[in-house]
Coordinates of C-alpha atoms and ligand atoms in Angstrom, one line a residue:
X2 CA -8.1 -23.4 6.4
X3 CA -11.5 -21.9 5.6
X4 CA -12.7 -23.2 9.4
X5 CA -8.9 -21.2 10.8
X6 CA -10.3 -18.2 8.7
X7 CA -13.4 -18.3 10.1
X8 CA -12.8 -18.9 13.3
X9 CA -10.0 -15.9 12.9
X10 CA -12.5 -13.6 11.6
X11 CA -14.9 -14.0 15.0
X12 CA -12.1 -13.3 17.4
X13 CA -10.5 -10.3 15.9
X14 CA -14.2 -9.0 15.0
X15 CA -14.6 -7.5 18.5
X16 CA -11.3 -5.0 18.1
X17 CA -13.3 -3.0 15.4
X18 CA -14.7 -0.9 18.0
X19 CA -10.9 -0.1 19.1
X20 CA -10.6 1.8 16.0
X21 CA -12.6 4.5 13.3
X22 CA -13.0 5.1 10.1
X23 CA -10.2 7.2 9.2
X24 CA -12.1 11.1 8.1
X25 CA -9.5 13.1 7.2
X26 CA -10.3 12.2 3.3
X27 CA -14.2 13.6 4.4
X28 CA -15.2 10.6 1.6
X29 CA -13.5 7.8 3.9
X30 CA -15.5 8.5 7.0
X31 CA -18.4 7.3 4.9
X32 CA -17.3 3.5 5.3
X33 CA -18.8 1.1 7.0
X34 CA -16.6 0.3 10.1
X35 CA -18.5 -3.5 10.2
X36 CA -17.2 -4.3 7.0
X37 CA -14.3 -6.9 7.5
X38 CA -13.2 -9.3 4.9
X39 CA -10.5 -11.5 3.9
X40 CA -8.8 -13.4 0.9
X41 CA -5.2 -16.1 1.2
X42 CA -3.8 -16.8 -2.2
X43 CA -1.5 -20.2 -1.2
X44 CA 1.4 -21.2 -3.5
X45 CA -0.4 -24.8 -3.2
X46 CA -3.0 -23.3 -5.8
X47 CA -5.6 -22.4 -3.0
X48 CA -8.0 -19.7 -3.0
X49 CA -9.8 -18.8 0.8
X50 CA -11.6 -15.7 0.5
X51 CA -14.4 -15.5 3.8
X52 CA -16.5 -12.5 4.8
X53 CA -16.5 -8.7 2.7
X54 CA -13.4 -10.2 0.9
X55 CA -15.1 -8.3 -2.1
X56 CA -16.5 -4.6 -0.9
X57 CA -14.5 -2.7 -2.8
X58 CA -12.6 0.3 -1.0
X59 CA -9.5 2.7 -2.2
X60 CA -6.3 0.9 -2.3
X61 CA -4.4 4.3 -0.7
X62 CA -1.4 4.2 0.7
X63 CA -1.1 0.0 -0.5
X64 CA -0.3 1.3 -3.8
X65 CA 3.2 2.7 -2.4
X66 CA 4.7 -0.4 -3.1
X67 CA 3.6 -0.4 -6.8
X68 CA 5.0 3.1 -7.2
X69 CA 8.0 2.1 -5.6
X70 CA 8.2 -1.1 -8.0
X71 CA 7.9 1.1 -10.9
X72 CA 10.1 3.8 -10.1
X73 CA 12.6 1.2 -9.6
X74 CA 11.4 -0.4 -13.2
X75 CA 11.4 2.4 -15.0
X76 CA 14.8 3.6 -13.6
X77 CA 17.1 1.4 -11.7
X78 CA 17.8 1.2 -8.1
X79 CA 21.1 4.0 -8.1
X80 CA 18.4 6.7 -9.1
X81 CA 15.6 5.9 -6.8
X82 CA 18.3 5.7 -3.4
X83 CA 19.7 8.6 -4.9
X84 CA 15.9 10.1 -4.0
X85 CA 14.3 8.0 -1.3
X86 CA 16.7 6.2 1.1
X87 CA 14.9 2.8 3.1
X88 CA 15.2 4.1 6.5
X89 CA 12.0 4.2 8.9
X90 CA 11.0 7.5 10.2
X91 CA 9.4 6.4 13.0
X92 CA 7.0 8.9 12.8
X93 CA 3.3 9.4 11.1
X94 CA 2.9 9.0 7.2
X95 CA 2.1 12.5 6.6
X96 CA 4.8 13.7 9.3
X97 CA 6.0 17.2 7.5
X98 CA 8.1 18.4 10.9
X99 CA 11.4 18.1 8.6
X100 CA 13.9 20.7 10.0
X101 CA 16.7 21.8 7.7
X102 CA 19.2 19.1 7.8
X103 CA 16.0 16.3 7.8
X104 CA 14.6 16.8 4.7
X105 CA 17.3 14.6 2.3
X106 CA 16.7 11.6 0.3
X107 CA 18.8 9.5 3.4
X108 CA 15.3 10.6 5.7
X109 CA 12.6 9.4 3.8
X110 CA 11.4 6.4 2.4
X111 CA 9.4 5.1 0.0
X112 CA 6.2 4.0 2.1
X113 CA 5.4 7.7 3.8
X114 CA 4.2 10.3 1.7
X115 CA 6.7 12.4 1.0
X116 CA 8.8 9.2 -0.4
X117 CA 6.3 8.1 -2.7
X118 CA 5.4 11.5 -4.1
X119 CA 8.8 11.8 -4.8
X120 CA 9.1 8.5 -6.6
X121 CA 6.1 9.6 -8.3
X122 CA 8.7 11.5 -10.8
X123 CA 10.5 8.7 -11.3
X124 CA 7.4 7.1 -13.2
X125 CA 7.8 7.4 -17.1
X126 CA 5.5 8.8 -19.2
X127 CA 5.2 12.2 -21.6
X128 CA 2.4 13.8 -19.2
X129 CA 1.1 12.9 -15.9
X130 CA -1.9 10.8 -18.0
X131 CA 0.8 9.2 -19.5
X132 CA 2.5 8.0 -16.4
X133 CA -1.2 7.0 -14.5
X134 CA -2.4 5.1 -17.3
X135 CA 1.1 3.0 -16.8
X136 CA 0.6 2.6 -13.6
X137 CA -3.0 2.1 -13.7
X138 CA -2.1 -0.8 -16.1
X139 CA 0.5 -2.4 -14.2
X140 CA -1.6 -2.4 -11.4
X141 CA -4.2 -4.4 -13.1
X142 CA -1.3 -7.1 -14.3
X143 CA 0.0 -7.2 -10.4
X144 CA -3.6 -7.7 -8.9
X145 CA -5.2 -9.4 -12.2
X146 CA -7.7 -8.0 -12.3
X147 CA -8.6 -5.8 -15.2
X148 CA -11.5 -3.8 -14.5
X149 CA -9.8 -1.5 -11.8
X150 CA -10.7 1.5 -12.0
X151 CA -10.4 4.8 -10.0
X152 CA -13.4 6.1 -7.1
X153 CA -14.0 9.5 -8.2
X154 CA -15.2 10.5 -5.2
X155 CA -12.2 9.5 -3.2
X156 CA -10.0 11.0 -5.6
X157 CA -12.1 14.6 -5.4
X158 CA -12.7 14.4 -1.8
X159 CA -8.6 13.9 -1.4
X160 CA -8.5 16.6 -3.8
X161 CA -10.1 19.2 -2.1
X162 CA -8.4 18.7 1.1
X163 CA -5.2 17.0 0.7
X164 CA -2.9 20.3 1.5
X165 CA -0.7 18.4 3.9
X166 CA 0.6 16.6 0.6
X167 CA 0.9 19.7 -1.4
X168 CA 3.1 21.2 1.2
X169 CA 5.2 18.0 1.4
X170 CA 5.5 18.0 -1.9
X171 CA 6.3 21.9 -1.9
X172 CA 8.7 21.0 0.6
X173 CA 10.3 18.1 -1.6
X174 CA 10.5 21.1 -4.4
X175 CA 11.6 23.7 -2.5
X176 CA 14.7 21.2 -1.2
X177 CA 15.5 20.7 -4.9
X178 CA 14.6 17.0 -4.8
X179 CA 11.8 17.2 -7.4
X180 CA 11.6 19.3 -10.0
X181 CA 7.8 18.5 -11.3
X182 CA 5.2 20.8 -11.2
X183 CA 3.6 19.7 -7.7
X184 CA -0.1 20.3 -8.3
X185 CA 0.4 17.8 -11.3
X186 CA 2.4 15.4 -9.2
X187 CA 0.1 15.5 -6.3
X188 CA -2.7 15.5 -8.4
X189 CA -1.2 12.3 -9.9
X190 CA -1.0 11.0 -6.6
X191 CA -4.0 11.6 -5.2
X192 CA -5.7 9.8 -8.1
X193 CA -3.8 6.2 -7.4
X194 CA -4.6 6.4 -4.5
X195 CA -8.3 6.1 -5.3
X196 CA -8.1 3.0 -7.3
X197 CA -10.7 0.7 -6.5
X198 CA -9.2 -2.8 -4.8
X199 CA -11.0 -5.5 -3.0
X200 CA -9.2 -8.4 -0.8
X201 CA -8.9 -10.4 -3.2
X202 CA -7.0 -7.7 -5.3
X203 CA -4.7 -7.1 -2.4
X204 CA -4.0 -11.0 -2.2
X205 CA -3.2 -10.9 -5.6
X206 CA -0.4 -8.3 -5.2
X207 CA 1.0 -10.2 -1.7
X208 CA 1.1 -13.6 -3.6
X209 CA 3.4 -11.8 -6.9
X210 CA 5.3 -10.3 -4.1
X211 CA 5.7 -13.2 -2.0
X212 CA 6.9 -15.3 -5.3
X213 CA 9.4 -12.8 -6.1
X214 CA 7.4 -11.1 -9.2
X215 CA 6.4 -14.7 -10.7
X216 CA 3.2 -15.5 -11.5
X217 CA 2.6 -18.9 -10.2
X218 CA -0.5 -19.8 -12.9
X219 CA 1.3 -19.0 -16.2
X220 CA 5.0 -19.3 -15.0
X221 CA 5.3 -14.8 -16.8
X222 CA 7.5 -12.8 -14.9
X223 CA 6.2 -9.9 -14.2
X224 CA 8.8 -7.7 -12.1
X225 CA 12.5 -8.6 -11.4
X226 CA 13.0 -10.8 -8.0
X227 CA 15.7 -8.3 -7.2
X228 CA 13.1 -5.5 -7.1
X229 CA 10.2 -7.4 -5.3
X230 CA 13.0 -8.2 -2.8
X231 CA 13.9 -4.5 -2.3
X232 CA 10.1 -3.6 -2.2
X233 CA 9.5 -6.6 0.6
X234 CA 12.5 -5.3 3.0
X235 CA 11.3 -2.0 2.7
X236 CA 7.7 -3.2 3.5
X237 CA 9.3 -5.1 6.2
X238 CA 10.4 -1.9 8.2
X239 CA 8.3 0.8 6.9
X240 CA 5.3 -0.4 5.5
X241 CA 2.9 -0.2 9.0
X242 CA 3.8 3.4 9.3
X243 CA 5.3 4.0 12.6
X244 CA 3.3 0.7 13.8
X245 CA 6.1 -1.5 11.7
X246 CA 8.4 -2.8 14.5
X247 CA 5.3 -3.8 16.3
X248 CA 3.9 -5.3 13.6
X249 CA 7.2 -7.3 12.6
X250 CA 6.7 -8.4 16.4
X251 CA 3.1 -9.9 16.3
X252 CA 3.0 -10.5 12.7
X253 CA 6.5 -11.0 11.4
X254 CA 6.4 -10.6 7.6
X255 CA 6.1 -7.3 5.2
X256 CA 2.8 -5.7 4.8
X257 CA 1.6 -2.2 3.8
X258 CA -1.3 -0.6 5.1
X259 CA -4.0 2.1 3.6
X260 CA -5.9 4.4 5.3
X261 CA -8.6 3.1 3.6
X262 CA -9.2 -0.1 5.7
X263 CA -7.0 -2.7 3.4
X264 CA -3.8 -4.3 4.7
X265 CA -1.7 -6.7 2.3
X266 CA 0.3 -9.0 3.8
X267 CA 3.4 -11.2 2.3
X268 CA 4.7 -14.4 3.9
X269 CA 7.4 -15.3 1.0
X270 CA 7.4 -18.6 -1.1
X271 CA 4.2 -19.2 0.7
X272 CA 1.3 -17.0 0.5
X273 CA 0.1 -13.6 -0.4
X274 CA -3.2 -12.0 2.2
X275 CA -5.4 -9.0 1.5
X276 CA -7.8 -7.8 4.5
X277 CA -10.3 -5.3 5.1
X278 CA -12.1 -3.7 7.5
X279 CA -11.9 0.2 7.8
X280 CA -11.8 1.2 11.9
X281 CA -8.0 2.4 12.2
X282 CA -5.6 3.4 15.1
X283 CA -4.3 6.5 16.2
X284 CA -1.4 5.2 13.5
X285 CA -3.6 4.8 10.5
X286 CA -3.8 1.1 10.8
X287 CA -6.8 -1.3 10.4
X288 CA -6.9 -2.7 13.9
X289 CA -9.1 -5.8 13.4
X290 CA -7.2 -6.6 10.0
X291 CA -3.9 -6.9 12.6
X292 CA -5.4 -8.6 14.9
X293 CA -6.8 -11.6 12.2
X294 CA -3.1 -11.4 10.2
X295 CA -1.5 -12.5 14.4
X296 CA -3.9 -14.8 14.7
X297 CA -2.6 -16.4 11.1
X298 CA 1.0 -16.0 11.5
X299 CA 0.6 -17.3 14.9
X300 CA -1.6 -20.2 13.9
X301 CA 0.6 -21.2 10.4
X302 CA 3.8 -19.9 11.5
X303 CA 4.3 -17.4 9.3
X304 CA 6.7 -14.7 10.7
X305 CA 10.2 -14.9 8.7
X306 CA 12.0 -14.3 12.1
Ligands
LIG430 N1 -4.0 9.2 0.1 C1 -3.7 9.1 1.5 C2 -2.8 10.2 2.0 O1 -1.9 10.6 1.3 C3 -2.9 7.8 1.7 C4 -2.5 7.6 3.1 C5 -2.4 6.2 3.6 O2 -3.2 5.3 3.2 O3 -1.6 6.0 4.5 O4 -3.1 10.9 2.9

């Protein structure tokens, strides 16, 4: 394994120069495009971490599918259909060209934007603090790790330019589907996405997701299988933006992408893979951390199809 790893790494190293460091967030642009790392958690007890498996980046958009398990934890799965539907959009993340009749639950889904700010309300809590130190925390449980903490400089940088949220999630209040105050729930937003993650972190959530919310060490359940089975379909079809139905092509099992360089990857019953390396595609997608996740699925058979 560590030799397949290796050897991985070298052959998708070249595509880096395919891509860029996503600068939208101005603080992302500052990341070093040769970074590339990456970490398998195997359900035989096996641990292969190789390269900048631990340079720390901002989890972004990979932390959709914790918000998504929440939302669904915290409420049940009636209410959070009955606001986000599971359909892919097909089009960018941040897409906010919703004419009239698009903008309904049956639309969006939980791994764009406007999905997971809306499923942002469904988190409990008293007070937006309330609700991102829950989250915070179960993040730390999911990726074991409990020093996580937030980059502040992501977080502000997002901050001072993330209007396209604050419109979608203007939008999402104007439409009567949430009724939070937005700069609150944005702001709420904006800050999990900043959390601190390494590959190894991102393995960690993979391998709970790809044994159904079990931890495999201690045997402690730590989300319902019927919710980490909702959150891996969803992944399935929506979580590579509008890259998914390539990527269920080449790759062939759920994953979720972050702007931020990170892609977590789950091949059920089997293993959980975090990768890094921060030169995206037009889509938003880490094009080297692709290319190494085909040349593993290819090479261990992983795709579900
Ligand atoms: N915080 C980022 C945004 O909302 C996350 C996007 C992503 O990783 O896809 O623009």
């Amino acid at each position: 394994m560590e030799a397949l790893l290796k050897n991985i790494l070298e052959d998708s190293r070249r595509f880096i120069k395919e891509g860029a460091v996503a600068n939208y967030i101005p603080e992302l642009a500052k990341a070093n495009a040769d970074n590339f790392g990456v970490c398998v958690l195997s359900n035989d007890n096996q641990r292969y971490c190789l390269g900048d498996y631990n340079v720390p980046f901002t989890i972004q958009s990979i932390i959709k599918p914790i918000i998504l398990l929440m939302a669904l934890t915290d409420t049940d799965i009636a209410r959070v259909r009955a606001l986000v539907g599971v359909e892919a959009t097909g089009k960018p993340f941040d897409a906010f060209n919703y004419s009239d009749q698009a903008l309904t639950g049956e639309h969006i889904n939980p791994m764009i934007n406007t999905g997971a700010i809306a499923l942002c309300t469904l988190i409990r809590g008293r007070s937006y603090e309330e609700k991102f130190s829950r989250l915070l925390e179960m993040t730390k449980i999911i990726t074991d790790n409990p020093t996580l903490e937030i980059d502040e400089k992501v977080y502000l940088s997002e901050k001072n330019t993330g209007n396209k949220n604050r419109a979608l999630a203007y939008m999402l209040k104007a439409y009567n589907m949430i009724d939070a105050d937005v700069e609150e729930v944005v702001d709420f937003y904006f800050r999990v996405c900043s959390i601190k993650v390494n590959c190894v972190d991102l393995a960690n959530i993979a391998f709970l997701l790809a044994n159904h919310g079990e931890n495999q060490k201690t045997g402690e359940r730590i989300f319902s299988a019927q919710y980490a089975k909702y959150v891996n379909a969803v992944l399935m079809t929506c979580g590579m933006y509008d890259g998914s139905g390539e990527f269920a092509l080449k790759v062939g099992i759920p994953a979720k992408s972050g702007v931020g360089g990170g892609i977590m990857a789950v091949a059920p019953n089997r293993m959980g893979i975090g990768v890094y390396s921060p030169a995206l595609d037009k889509k938003g997608n880490s094009v080297a951390g692709i290319k190494a996740l085909e040349g593993l699925s290819k090479t261990l058979d992983l795709s579900i199809f």
